[in-house]
Coordinates of N, CA and C in Angstrom, one line a residue:
Chain A
X1181 N -14.0 -24.2 -27.6 CA -14.5 -23.4 -26.5 C -14.4 -23.9 -25.1
X1182 N -14.3 -23.1 -24.1 CA -14.2 -23.5 -22.6 C -15.7 -23.7 -22.2
X1183 N -16.4 -24.6 -21.4 CA -17.6 -24.5 -21.0 C -17.6 -25.4 -19.5
X1184 N -18.5 -24.9 -18.7 CA -19.0 -25.9 -17.4 C -20.5 -26.0 -17.3
X1185 N -20.4 -27.1 -17.1 CA -21.8 -27.8 -17.1 C -22.4 -28.1 -15.9
X1186 N -23.4 -27.7 -15.3 CA -23.7 -28.5 -13.8 C -25.3 -28.4 -14.0
X1187 N -25.7 -29.4 -14.4 CA -26.4 -30.6 -15.1 C -27.9 -29.9 -14.1
X1188 N -27.6 -30.2 -12.9 CA -28.6 -30.1 -11.3 C -29.0 -29.0 -10.9
X1189 N -30.1 -28.2 -11.3 CA -30.3 -27.1 -11.2 C -30.7 -26.8 -9.8
X1190 N -31.4 -27.7 -9.0 CA -31.8 -27.7 -7.7 C -31.6 -29.0 -7.2
X1191 N -31.3 -29.6 -5.8 CA -30.9 -30.7 -5.7 C -31.8 -30.3 -3.8
X1192 N -32.7 -31.7 -3.3 CA -33.1 -31.7 -2.0 C -32.8 -32.7 -1.0
X1193 N -32.5 -32.9 0.0 CA -32.1 -34.1 0.3 C -32.5 -33.3 2.3
X1194 N -32.7 -34.8 2.6 CA -33.0 -35.1 3.7 C -31.7 -35.0 4.7
X1195 N -31.3 -34.2 5.7 CA -30.3 -34.5 6.7 C -29.7 -35.7 6.7
X1196 N -28.3 -35.7 6.8 CA -27.7 -37.1 6.9 C -27.5 -37.9 6.1
X1197 N -28.4 -37.4 4.5 CA -27.8 -38.3 3.3 C -26.9 -37.6 2.7
X1198 N -26.3 -38.6 1.7 CA -25.0 -38.5 0.7 C -25.7 -37.5 -0.3
X1199 N -25.0 -36.9 -1.1 CA -25.5 -36.2 -2.5 C -24.0 -35.5 -3.0
X1200 N -24.3 -35.8 -4.2 CA -23.2 -35.7 -5.2 C -23.9 -34.8 -6.1
X1201 N -22.7 -33.7 -6.2 CA -23.0 -32.7 -7.3 C -22.0 -32.6 -8.5
X1202 N -22.6 -32.7 -9.8 CA -22.0 -33.2 -10.9 C -21.1 -31.9 -11.6
X1203 N -20.6 -31.8 -12.3 CA -19.7 -31.0 -12.6 C -19.3 -31.6 -14.2
X1204 N -19.8 -31.5 -15.3 CA -19.0 -31.4 -16.4 C -18.0 -30.4 -17.4
X1205 N -17.2 -30.8 -17.8 CA -16.6 -29.2 -18.4 C -16.0 -29.6 -19.7
X1206 N -15.5 -28.8 -20.7 CA -15.2 -29.1 -22.2 C -14.1 -27.9 -22.1
X1207 N -12.8 -28.5 -22.5 CA -11.6 -27.2 -22.6 C -10.6 -28.2 -24.0
X1208 N -9.9 -27.5 -24.6 CA -9.0 -28.4 -25.9 C -7.7 -27.8 -24.8
X1209 N -7.7 -27.3 -24.0 CA -6.0 -27.1 -23.1 C -5.9 -28.5 -22.6
X1210 N -4.2 -28.7 -22.7 CA -4.1 -29.6 -22.0 C -3.9 -29.2 -20.5
X1211 N -3.7 -27.8 -20.0 CA -3.3 -27.7 -18.6 C -4.5 -26.6 -18.5
X1212 N -4.9 -27.0 -17.1 CA -6.2 -26.8 -17.0 C -6.7 -26.6 -15.3
X1213 N -7.2 -26.0 -14.8 CA -7.5 -26.0 -13.4 C -8.7 -26.3 -13.1
X1214 N -9.3 -26.8 -12.0 CA -10.9 -26.9 -11.4 C -11.0 -26.5 -10.1
X1215 N -12.1 -25.7 -10.1 CA -12.4 -25.4 -8.7 C -13.8 -25.7 -8.5
X1216 N -14.2 -25.4 -7.1 CA -15.4 -25.5 -6.3 C -15.3 -24.4 -5.7
X1217 N -16.6 -23.5 -5.5 CA -16.8 -22.9 -4.6 C -18.2 -22.6 -4.2
X1218 N -18.5 -22.5 -2.8 CA -19.9 -22.0 -2.0 C -20.0 -21.1 -2.6
X1219 N -21.4 -20.7 -2.2 CA -22.2 -19.5 -1.9 C -23.7 -20.1 -1.2
X1220 N -23.2 -19.5 0.2 CA -24.0 -19.4 1.1 C -25.4 -18.6 0.9
X1221 N -26.4 -18.9 2.3 CA -27.7 -18.0 1.6 C -27.1 -16.5 2.0
X1222 N -26.0 -16.3 2.9 CA -25.9 -14.7 3.1 C -24.8 -14.3 1.7
X1223 N -24.3 -15.0 0.8 CA -23.8 -14.5 -0.5 C -22.5 -14.8 -1.0
X1224 N -21.9 -14.4 0.2 CA -20.4 -14.6 0.2 C -20.2 -15.8 -1.0
X1225 N -18.9 -15.3 -1.9 CA -18.4 -17.1 -2.2 C -17.4 -17.6 -1.9
X1226 N -17.4 -19.0 -1.2 CA -16.1 -19.2 -0.5 C -15.5 -20.7 -1.5
X1227 N -14.2 -20.2 -1.1 CA -13.1 -21.4 -2.4 C -13.5 -22.6 -1.4
X1228 N -13.5 -23.8 -1.8 CA -13.4 -25.2 -1.1 C -12.2 -25.8 -2.1
X1229 N -12.0 -25.9 -3.6 CA -10.8 -26.9 -3.8 C -10.5 -26.1 -5.2
X1230 N -9.3 -26.4 -5.5 CA -8.8 -26.4 -6.9 C -7.7 -27.7 -6.7
X1231 N -8.1 -28.1 -8.4 CA -7.4 -29.3 -8.9 C -7.0 -28.9 -10.2
X1232 N -5.5 -29.6 -10.5 CA -5.1 -29.2 -11.9 C -4.8 -30.5 -12.7
X1233 N -5.3 -30.3 -14.4 CA -5.4 -31.8 -14.8 C -4.3 -32.6 -14.6
X1234 N -3.4 -32.3 -14.1 CA -2.4 -33.4 -14.2 C -2.2 -34.6 -13.1
X1235 N -3.4 -33.9 -11.7 CA -3.3 -34.6 -10.8 C -5.3 -35.2 -10.9
X1236 N -5.1 -36.4 -11.0 CA -6.0 -37.1 -10.8 C -6.8 -37.8 -9.5
X1237 N -5.9 -37.5 -8.6 CA -6.3 -38.4 -7.4 C -7.8 -38.0 -6.5
X1238 N -8.5 -38.6 -6.3 CA -9.5 -38.0 -5.5 C -9.0 -37.4 -4.1
X1239 N -10.0 -36.4 -3.6 CA -9.4 -35.8 -2.5 C -10.6 -36.2 -1.9
X1240 N -10.4 -35.9 -0.2 CA -11.2 -35.9 1.1 C -10.7 -35.1 1.6
X1241 N -12.1 -34.3 2.2 CA -11.6 -33.4 3.1 C -12.8 -33.2 4.1
X1242 N -12.9 -33.8 5.4 CA -13.9 -34.3 6.5 C -15.0 -35.1 5.4
X1243 N -16.2 -34.0 5.4 CA -17.3 -34.9 4.7 C -17.1 -34.6 3.5
X1244 N -16.5 -34.1 3.0 CA -16.1 -33.3 1.3 C -15.6 -34.3 0.4
X1245 N -16.1 -34.4 -0.6 CA -14.8 -35.6 -1.5 C -15.2 -35.1 -2.8
X1246 N -14.1 -35.1 -3.4 CA -14.1 -34.8 -5.0 C -13.3 -36.0 -5.8
X1247 N -14.4 -36.1 -7.0 CA -14.2 -37.2 -7.7 C -13.6 -36.6 -9.2
X1248 N -12.1 -36.8 -9.4 CA -11.8 -36.2 -11.0 C -11.7 -37.2 -11.8
X1249 N -12.2 -37.3 -13.1 CA -12.2 -38.3 -13.8 C -12.3 -37.4 -15.6
X1250 N -10.6 -37.5 -16.1 CA -10.4 -36.9 -17.2 C -11.4 -37.4 -18.4
X1251 N -11.0 -38.8 -18.5 CA -11.9 -39.6 -19.3 C -13.2 -39.0 -19.6
X1252 N -13.6 -38.4 -18.3 CA -15.4 -38.5 -19.1 C -15.6 -36.5 -18.9
X1253 N -14.5 -35.9 -18.3 CA -14.6 -34.8 -18.1 C -15.1 -34.1 -17.2
X1254 N -15.4 -34.9 -15.9 CA -16.1 -34.7 -15.2 C -15.4 -34.3 -13.8
X1255 N -15.4 -33.4 -12.4 CA -15.2 -33.2 -11.7 C -16.1 -32.9 -10.8
X1256 N -16.8 -34.3 -9.9 CA -17.7 -34.2 -9.2 C -17.5 -34.1 -7.6
X1257 N -18.4 -33.7 -7.3 CA -18.3 -33.0 -5.4 C -19.4 -33.7 -5.1
X1258 N -18.8 -34.5 -3.9 CA -19.8 -35.3 -2.9 C -20.0 -35.1 -1.2
X1259 N -21.0 -34.5 -1.2 CA -21.2 -34.0 0.5 C -21.6 -35.6 1.3
X1260 N -20.7 -36.2 2.4 CA -21.1 -37.2 2.7 C -22.0 -36.9 4.3
X1261 N -23.2 -37.6 4.2 CA -23.7 -37.1 5.8 C -24.1 -35.8 6.2
X1262 N -24.8 -35.4 5.0 CA -25.0 -33.6 4.5 C -25.5 -33.5 5.7
X1263 N -25.6 -31.6 5.8 CA -26.1 -31.0 7.3 C -26.7 -29.8 6.6
X1264 N -27.9 -29.5 7.4 CA -28.2 -28.5 7.0 C -27.6 -27.0 6.8
X1265 N -26.2 -26.6 7.3 CA -25.6 -25.9 6.9 C -24.8 -25.8 5.9
X1266 N -25.2 -27.1 4.8 CA -24.5 -27.2 4.0 C -25.5 -26.8 2.5
X1267 N -26.4 -26.5 3.3 CA -27.8 -25.6 2.1 C -26.8 -24.3 1.4
X1268 N -26.7 -24.4 0.0 CA -25.8 -23.2 -0.7 C -26.3 -23.3 -2.2
X1269 N -25.5 -22.5 -2.6 CA -25.7 -22.6 -3.9 C -24.1 -22.9 -4.4
X1270 N -23.7 -24.1 -5.5 CA -22.0 -24.4 -5.0 C -22.0 -24.1 -7.0
X1271 N -20.8 -23.9 -7.4 CA -20.4 -23.6 -8.3 C -19.1 -24.2 -8.6
X1272 N -19.2 -25.0 -10.0 CA -17.7 -25.5 -10.2 C -17.1 -24.5 -11.3
X1273 N -15.8 -24.4 -11.3 CA -15.4 -23.6 -12.4 C -14.0 -23.8 -13.2
X1274 N -13.8 -24.0 -14.3 CA -12.8 -24.1 -15.0 C -11.7 -23.0 -15.4
X1275 N -10.5 -23.2 -15.4 CA -9.6 -22.1 -15.2 C -8.1 -22.5 -16.3
X1276 N -8.8 -21.6 -17.1 CA -7.3 -21.9 -18.3 C -5.9 -21.2 -18.2
X1277 N -5.2 -22.2 -18.3 CA -3.8 -21.2 -18.2 C -3.5 -20.6 -19.7
X1278 N -4.3 -20.6 -20.7 CA -4.0 -20.0 -22.1 C -5.0 -18.9 -22.2
X1279 N -6.0 -18.4 -21.7 CA -6.7 -17.2 -21.6 C -6.7 -16.7 -20.5
X1280 N -6.2 -17.3 -19.1 CA -6.3 -16.5 -17.8 C -7.3 -16.3 -17.2
X1281 N -8.2 -16.9 -17.5 CA -9.4 -16.8 -17.1 C -10.2 -17.8 -16.6
X1282 N -11.2 -17.7 -15.6 CA -12.2 -18.5 -15.0 C -13.7 -18.6 -15.7
X1283 N -13.9 -20.0 -15.5 CA -15.3 -20.0 -16.5 C -15.8 -20.8 -15.4
X1284 N -17.2 -20.2 -15.1 CA -18.6 -20.7 -14.1 C -19.3 -21.6 -14.9
X1285 N -19.7 -22.4 -14.0 CA -21.3 -23.1 -14.6 C -22.0 -22.7 -13.6
X1286 N -23.2 -22.7 -14.2 CA -24.8 -22.0 -13.3 C -24.7 -21.8 -12.0
X1287 N -24.3 -23.2 -11.5 CA -24.5 -23.7 -10.5 C -25.5 -24.5 -9.9
X1288 N -25.4 -25.3 -8.9 CA -26.2 -26.2 -8.3 C -27.0 -25.9 -7.2
X1289 N -28.1 -25.5 -6.4 CA -28.5 -25.4 -5.8 C -29.0 -26.6 -4.6
X1290 N -28.4 -26.4 -3.6 CA -28.7 -27.6 -2.7 C -29.3 -26.9 -1.3
X1291 N -30.4 -27.9 -1.0 CA -31.0 -27.5 0.0 C -31.1 -29.1 0.7
X1292 N -30.8 -28.9 2.3 CA -30.9 -29.7 3.2 C -31.8 -29.6 4.2
X1293 N -32.5 -30.4 4.2 CA -33.8 -30.3 5.0 C -33.7 -30.9 6.1
X1294 N -34.2 -30.7 7.6 CA -33.6 -31.4 8.8 C -35.3 -32.4 8.7
Chain B
X771 N -6.3 -9.0 8.9 CA -6.4 -9.3 7.2 C -7.8 -9.2 6.7
X772 N -8.2 -8.7 6.0 CA -9.4 -8.4 6.0 C -9.9 -9.0 4.5
X773 N -8.8 -9.3 3.4 CA -9.3 -10.2 2.5 C -9.5 -8.9 1.2
X774 N -10.7 -9.1 0.5 CA -11.2 -8.6 -0.1 C -12.4 -7.8 0.2
X775 N -12.5 -6.6 0.4 CA -13.7 -5.5 0.7 C -14.6 -5.0 0.0
X776 N -15.9 -4.8 -0.5 CA -16.5 -3.9 -1.7 C -17.2 -3.0 -0.8
X777 N -17.2 -2.1 -1.2 CA -18.6 -1.2 -0.9 C -19.2 -0.3 -2.1
X778 N -20.4 -0.1 -2.2 CA -21.2 0.1 -0.9 C -22.0 -1.8 -1.0
X779 N -22.5 -2.3 0.3 CA -23.1 -3.5 0.0 C -24.5 -3.8 -0.7
X780 N -25.2 -2.3 -0.5 CA -26.3 -2.9 -1.4 C -26.7 -1.0 -2.2
X781 N -27.3 -1.2 -3.3 CA -27.5 0.4 -4.1 C -28.4 0.6 -4.9
X782 N -29.2 1.3 -4.7 CA -30.5 1.9 -6.0 C -30.3 2.7 -6.7
X783 N -29.9 2.3 -7.9 CA -29.6 3.1 -8.9 C -31.1 4.1 -9.7
X784 N -31.0 5.3 -10.2 CA -32.3 5.4 -11.1 C -31.3 5.2 -12.9
X785 N -32.1 5.3 -13.8 CA -31.8 5.1 -14.9 C -30.9 6.2 -15.4
X786 N -30.1 6.1 -16.0 CA -29.0 7.0 -16.3 C -28.1 7.4 -15.2
X787 N -28.1 7.3 -14.2 CA -27.3 7.6 -12.8 C -26.0 6.8 -13.0
X788 N -24.5 7.4 -12.6 CA -23.4 6.7 -12.7 C -23.3 6.3 -11.3
X789 N -22.5 5.4 -10.9 CA -21.7 5.1 -9.6 C -20.2 4.3 -10.1
X790 N -19.6 4.4 -8.8 CA -18.3 3.6 -8.5 C -18.8 2.6 -7.5
X791 N -18.2 1.5 -7.9 CA -18.6 0.2 -6.9 C -16.8 -0.1 -6.5
X792 N -16.6 0.2 -5.6 CA -15.1 0.4 -4.8 C -15.1 -0.9 -4.2
X793 N -13.6 -1.7 -4.4 CA -12.9 -3.1 -3.9 C -11.6 -2.4 -3.5
X794 N -11.4 -3.5 -2.5 CA -9.9 -3.0 -1.8 C -9.3 -4.3 -1.5
X795 N -8.3 -4.7 -2.0 CA -7.6 -6.1 -1.3 C -6.1 -5.8 -0.5
X796 N -6.1 -6.4 1.0 CA -5.3 -6.4 1.7 C -4.1 -7.5 1.6
X797 N -4.0 -8.4 0.5 CA -3.1 -9.8 0.6 C -2.2 -9.5 -0.4
X798 N -1.8 -8.3 -1.1 CA -0.8 -8.2 -2.0 C -1.1 -9.3 -3.1
X799 N -2.3 -9.1 -3.1 CA -2.3 -9.9 -4.6 C -2.6 -9.1 -6.0
X800 N -1.5 -9.5 -7.3 CA -1.3 -8.8 -8.4 C -2.7 -8.7 -9.4
X801 N -3.7 -9.7 -9.5 CA -4.6 -10.0 -9.9 C -5.8 -9.5 -9.5
X802 N -6.6 -8.7 -10.1 CA -8.3 -8.5 -9.6 C -9.1 -8.4 -10.5
X803 N -10.3 -9.2 -10.2 CA -11.1 -9.2 -11.3 C -12.6 -8.4 -10.7
X804 N -13.3 -8.4 -11.7 CA -14.8 -7.9 -11.3 C -15.8 -8.6 -12.0
X805 N -16.6 -9.1 -11.2 CA -17.5 -10.1 -12.2 C -19.1 -10.1 -11.6
X806 N -20.1 -10.1 -12.4 CA -21.7 -9.9 -12.1 C -22.4 -11.5 -12.3
X807 N -23.0 -11.4 -11.0 CA -24.1 -12.7 -11.1 C -25.4 -12.4 -11.2
X808 N -25.9 -12.8 -12.5 CA -27.4 -12.2 -12.6 C -28.1 -13.5 -12.1
X809 N -29.3 -13.5 -11.4 CA -29.8 -14.3 -10.9 C -29.9 -16.1 -11.4
X810 N -29.9 -16.9 -10.6 CA -29.9 -18.1 -11.1 C -28.7 -18.5 -12.2
X811 N -28.0 -17.5 -12.1 CA -26.6 -17.8 -13.2 C -25.8 -18.2 -12.7
X812 N -24.0 -18.4 -13.1 CA -22.9 -17.9 -12.5 C -22.1 -16.6 -13.0
X813 N -21.3 -16.7 -12.4 CA -20.3 -15.5 -12.6 C -19.9 -15.1 -13.7
X814 N -20.1 -13.9 -14.6 CA -19.4 -13.5 -15.6 C -18.3 -12.6 -15.1
X815 N -17.7 -12.6 -16.0 CA -15.9 -11.7 -15.6 C -16.3 -10.9 -16.5
X816 N -16.0 -9.0 -16.2 CA -16.6 -8.2 -16.5 C -15.1 -7.2 -17.0
X817 N -15.0 -7.1 -16.0 CA -12.6 -7.1 -16.5 C -12.2 -7.2 -15.7
X818 N -10.5 -7.3 -16.0 CA -9.8 -7.8 -14.9 C -8.7 -6.8 -14.8
X819 N -7.7 -7.2 -14.2 CA -6.2 -6.4 -13.9 C -5.1 -7.0 -13.5
X820 N -4.1 -7.2 -14.4 CA -3.1 -8.0 -14.0 C -1.8 -7.3 -13.3
X821 N -2.5 -6.3 -12.8 CA -1.3 -5.4 -11.8 C -1.6 -3.6 -12.3
X822 N -1.1 -3.2 -11.1 CA -1.4 -1.3 -11.0 C -1.2 -1.2 -12.7
X823 N -1.7 -0.3 -13.0 CA -2.2 0.5 -14.5 C -2.4 -0.7 -15.9
X824 N -2.7 -1.7 -15.6 CA -2.6 -2.6 -16.6 C -4.3 -3.3 -16.2
X825 N -5.1 -2.8 -17.7 CA -6.7 -3.8 -17.1 C -7.1 -4.2 -18.5
X826 N -8.1 -5.3 -18.5 CA -7.9 -6.0 -19.8 C -9.7 -6.2 -19.5
X827 N -10.3 -6.2 -21.0 CA -11.8 -6.6 -20.8 C -12.3 -8.1 -20.7
X828 N -13.3 -8.5 -20.0 CA -13.5 -9.8 -19.7 C -14.9 -10.0 -20.7
X829 N -16.0 -10.7 -20.5 CA -16.9 -11.4 -21.2 C -17.7 -10.3 -21.4
X830 N -18.3 -9.5 -20.2 CA -18.8 -8.5 -20.7 C -19.2 -6.9 -20.3
X831 N -18.0 -6.4 -20.7 CA -17.5 -5.4 -20.4 C -18.3 -4.2 -20.7
X832 N -19.3 -4.4 -21.6 CA -20.5 -3.2 -22.2 C -21.2 -2.2 -20.8
X833 N -20.7 -0.9 -20.6 CA -21.5 -0.4 -19.9 C -20.6 -0.1 -18.6
X834 N -19.4 -0.4 -18.4 CA -18.3 -0.6 -17.5 C -17.2 0.3 -17.8
X835 N -16.4 1.0 -16.8 CA -14.9 1.5 -16.6 C -13.9 0.8 -16.0
X836 N -13.5 0.6 -15.6 CA -12.0 0.3 -14.4 C -11.0 1.0 -14.3
X837 N -10.4 1.1 -13.6 CA -8.9 1.6 -13.3 C -8.4 0.7 -12.5
X838 N -7.1 1.1 -12.2 CA -6.2 0.6 -11.2 C -5.1 1.2 -11.0
X839 N -4.6 1.9 -9.8 CA -3.9 2.9 -10.2 C -2.6 2.3 -8.7
X840 N -3.2 1.4 -8.2 CA -2.7 1.1 -7.1 C -2.7 -0.6 -7.0
X841 N -2.1 -1.2 -6.6 CA -2.1 -2.8 -6.2 C -3.3 -3.1 -5.8
X842 N -3.9 -2.5 -4.4 CA -4.9 -2.7 -3.8 C -6.3 -2.7 -4.4
X843 N -6.6 -1.3 -5.1 CA -7.5 -0.8 -5.5 C -7.8 -1.2 -6.7
X844 N -9.4 -1.6 -7.0 CA -9.6 -1.7 -8.4 C -11.3 -1.5 -8.6
X845 N -11.2 -0.3 -8.5 CA -12.9 0.5 -8.6 C -13.5 0.1 -10.0
X846 N -14.9 -0.3 -10.0 CA -15.5 -0.7 -11.0 C -16.5 0.6 -11.2
X847 N -16.8 1.2 -12.4 CA -17.6 2.4 -12.8 C -18.4 2.0 -13.9
X848 N -19.9 2.8 -13.0 CA -21.2 2.2 -14.1 C -21.5 3.5 -14.6
X849 N -21.6 3.9 -16.1 CA -21.8 5.0 -16.3 C -23.1 4.8 -17.1
X850 N -24.2 5.8 -16.8 CA -24.7 5.5 -17.5 C -26.3 4.8 -17.5
X851 N -26.4 4.1 -16.3 CA -27.1 3.0 -15.8 C -28.1 2.8 -16.3
X852 N -28.2 1.4 -16.6 CA -29.9 0.7 -17.4 C -30.1 -0.4 -16.3
X853 N -31.5 -1.0 -16.7 CA -32.2 -2.0 -15.7 C -31.2 -3.3 -16.3
X854 N -30.7 -3.1 -17.2 CA -30.0 -4.4 -17.5 C -28.7 -4.6 -16.5
X855 N -28.2 -3.7 -16.5 CA -27.0 -4.0 -15.0 C -27.3 -4.2 -13.8
X856 N -28.8 -4.3 -13.5 CA -29.2 -4.9 -12.5 C -28.6 -6.4 -12.3
X857 N -27.8 -6.4 -11.0 CA -27.4 -8.0 -10.6 C -26.6 -7.5 -9.5
X858 N -25.8 -8.7 -8.9 CA -24.6 -8.8 -7.9 C -23.4 -8.7 -8.6
X859 N -22.5 -7.6 -8.2 CA -21.5 -7.3 -8.3 C -20.1 -8.4 -7.4
X860 N -19.6 -8.9 -8.1 CA -18.8 -9.4 -7.3 C -16.9 -9.1 -7.9
X861 N -16.0 -8.8 -6.5 CA -14.8 -8.7 -6.7 C -13.9 -9.7 -6.5
X862 N -12.6 -9.8 -7.1 CA -11.9 -11.1 -6.2 C -10.5 -10.7 -7.0
X863 N -9.9 -11.4 -6.0 CA -8.3 -10.9 -5.9 C -7.5 -12.7 -6.4
X864 N -6.6 -12.6 -6.9 CA -5.4 -13.8 -6.8 C -4.0 -13.6 -7.1
X865 N -3.0 -14.2 -6.4 CA -1.6 -14.2 -6.8 C -1.7 -14.9 -7.8
X866 N -0.9 -14.4 -8.8 CA -0.2 -15.3 -10.2 C 0.7 -15.0 -10.5
X867 N 1.5 -15.9 -10.7 CA 3.0 -16.2 -11.0 C 3.1 -16.0 -12.6
X868 N 2.4 -15.6 -13.4 CA 2.1 -15.3 -14.9 C 1.5 -16.1 -15.4
X869 N 0.9 -16.9 -15.5 CA 0.4 -18.2 -16.0 C -1.2 -17.6 -16.3
X870 N -1.7 -16.7 -15.5 CA -2.8 -16.5 -15.8 C -4.1 -16.5 -14.4
X871 N -4.6 -15.2 -14.5 CA -6.0 -16.1 -13.5 C -6.8 -17.1 -13.2
X872 N -6.7 -17.9 -14.8 CA -7.7 -18.9 -14.4 C -6.6 -20.0 -13.8
X873 N -5.3 -19.8 -13.2 CA -5.1 -21.3 -13.0 C -4.8 -20.7 -11.5
X874 N -4.8 -20.1 -10.7 CA -4.8 -19.8 -9.1 C -6.0 -19.1 -8.4
X875 N -5.8 -19.6 -7.5 CA -7.0 -19.3 -6.3 C -8.1 -17.7 -6.5
X876 N -8.6 -17.8 -6.9 CA -9.4 -16.4 -6.7 C -10.1 -16.1 -5.3
X877 N -9.9 -15.3 -4.7 CA -10.6 -15.1 -3.2 C -11.5 -13.7 -3.6
X878 N -13.2 -13.8 -3.2 CA -13.9 -13.1 -3.6 C -14.4 -12.5 -2.3
X879 N -14.6 -10.7 -2.8 CA -15.3 -10.1 -1.9 C -16.8 -10.5 -1.3
X880 N -17.3 -9.8 -0.4 CA -18.7 -9.9 -0.1 C -20.2 -9.9 -1.2
X881 N -20.0 -8.9 -2.2 CA -20.7 -8.4 -3.4 C -21.6 -7.2 -2.9
X882 N -21.7 -6.9 -4.3 CA -22.7 -5.3 -3.9 C -23.6 -5.6 -4.8
X883 N -25.1 -5.6 -4.2 CA -26.2 -5.6 -4.6 C -26.6 -4.2 -5.5
X884 N -26.7 -4.4 -6.7 CA -27.1 -3.2 -7.3 C -28.5 -3.1 -7.9
X885 N -29.5 -2.5 -8.2 CA -30.8 -2.2 -8.7 C -30.9 -1.3 -9.3
X886 N -30.8 -1.3 -10.7 CA -31.5 -0.2 -11.6 C -32.9 0.0 -12.2
X887 N -33.4 1.3 -11.6 CA -35.1 1.1 -11.5 C -35.4 2.4 -13.0

C-alpha cells in the first residue's frame, strides 16, 4: 500500500527561526516521485518541488531545502529564517508510476509569528 | 496563460440538488484530475482523465460523475447532493508522457468551496 505520513499536525515558530517539516512515505514501487505543495490561507495549492526516487541529492532553493533519504523513506522540508509569509499548510505527496496516482499526506499547518 | 481555472468559487446547495463544477486549463495538458479536500485532511482523488473521452475513478468517486469532451475542460457533476459532499474541490492538470499522473507535476486550480445544507 502507498501512504504518506506527516506526523506534525501543527507547528508554531517565531519569525527567523528555522523549521523542519517531516514527511515519511511507504511504497513498494522502485520508481516513484515525491512532491511538496504549499497551501497559503488564500486556499490555492502551490507546487514547490518534485523529486524522483533515483535522485537523493539534497536540494536548496533560497530559504527552502529538502532532504531526501531513501534509507528512512523520508523527504523532509526545511525553511531557514522563517517569515510570516511562510505561514501555510504544507503537503507532502507520493506519486506512483504504477498506479498513476498522487497520494497526499494530511498536511502540516505552519504558523510563523512575528 | 490562465493555468487552471475553476467556477464557481463558492456554492451552497440544498440536499438533493445537483450542480456542475467547471474546470478548464489552457496549458494543453493531457491529464486532468478532481480532488476533494475535507477539513484538516489531505486531498483525495475523485476522478481523473488521461485525455479527451477517457475518464477513470479515483479513491472517492461515489456521488460524482465526470466527462471530458475536450482537452481543455473537465467538469465534475454532483447528483443528489448530500451533506457528506461538503468540501473544497480542486481541479488539477498535468502533462504526462504515458507513465501516469503520479510522476508529473500537477498544477491546481483555486478551488471551489461547496456547502450542502
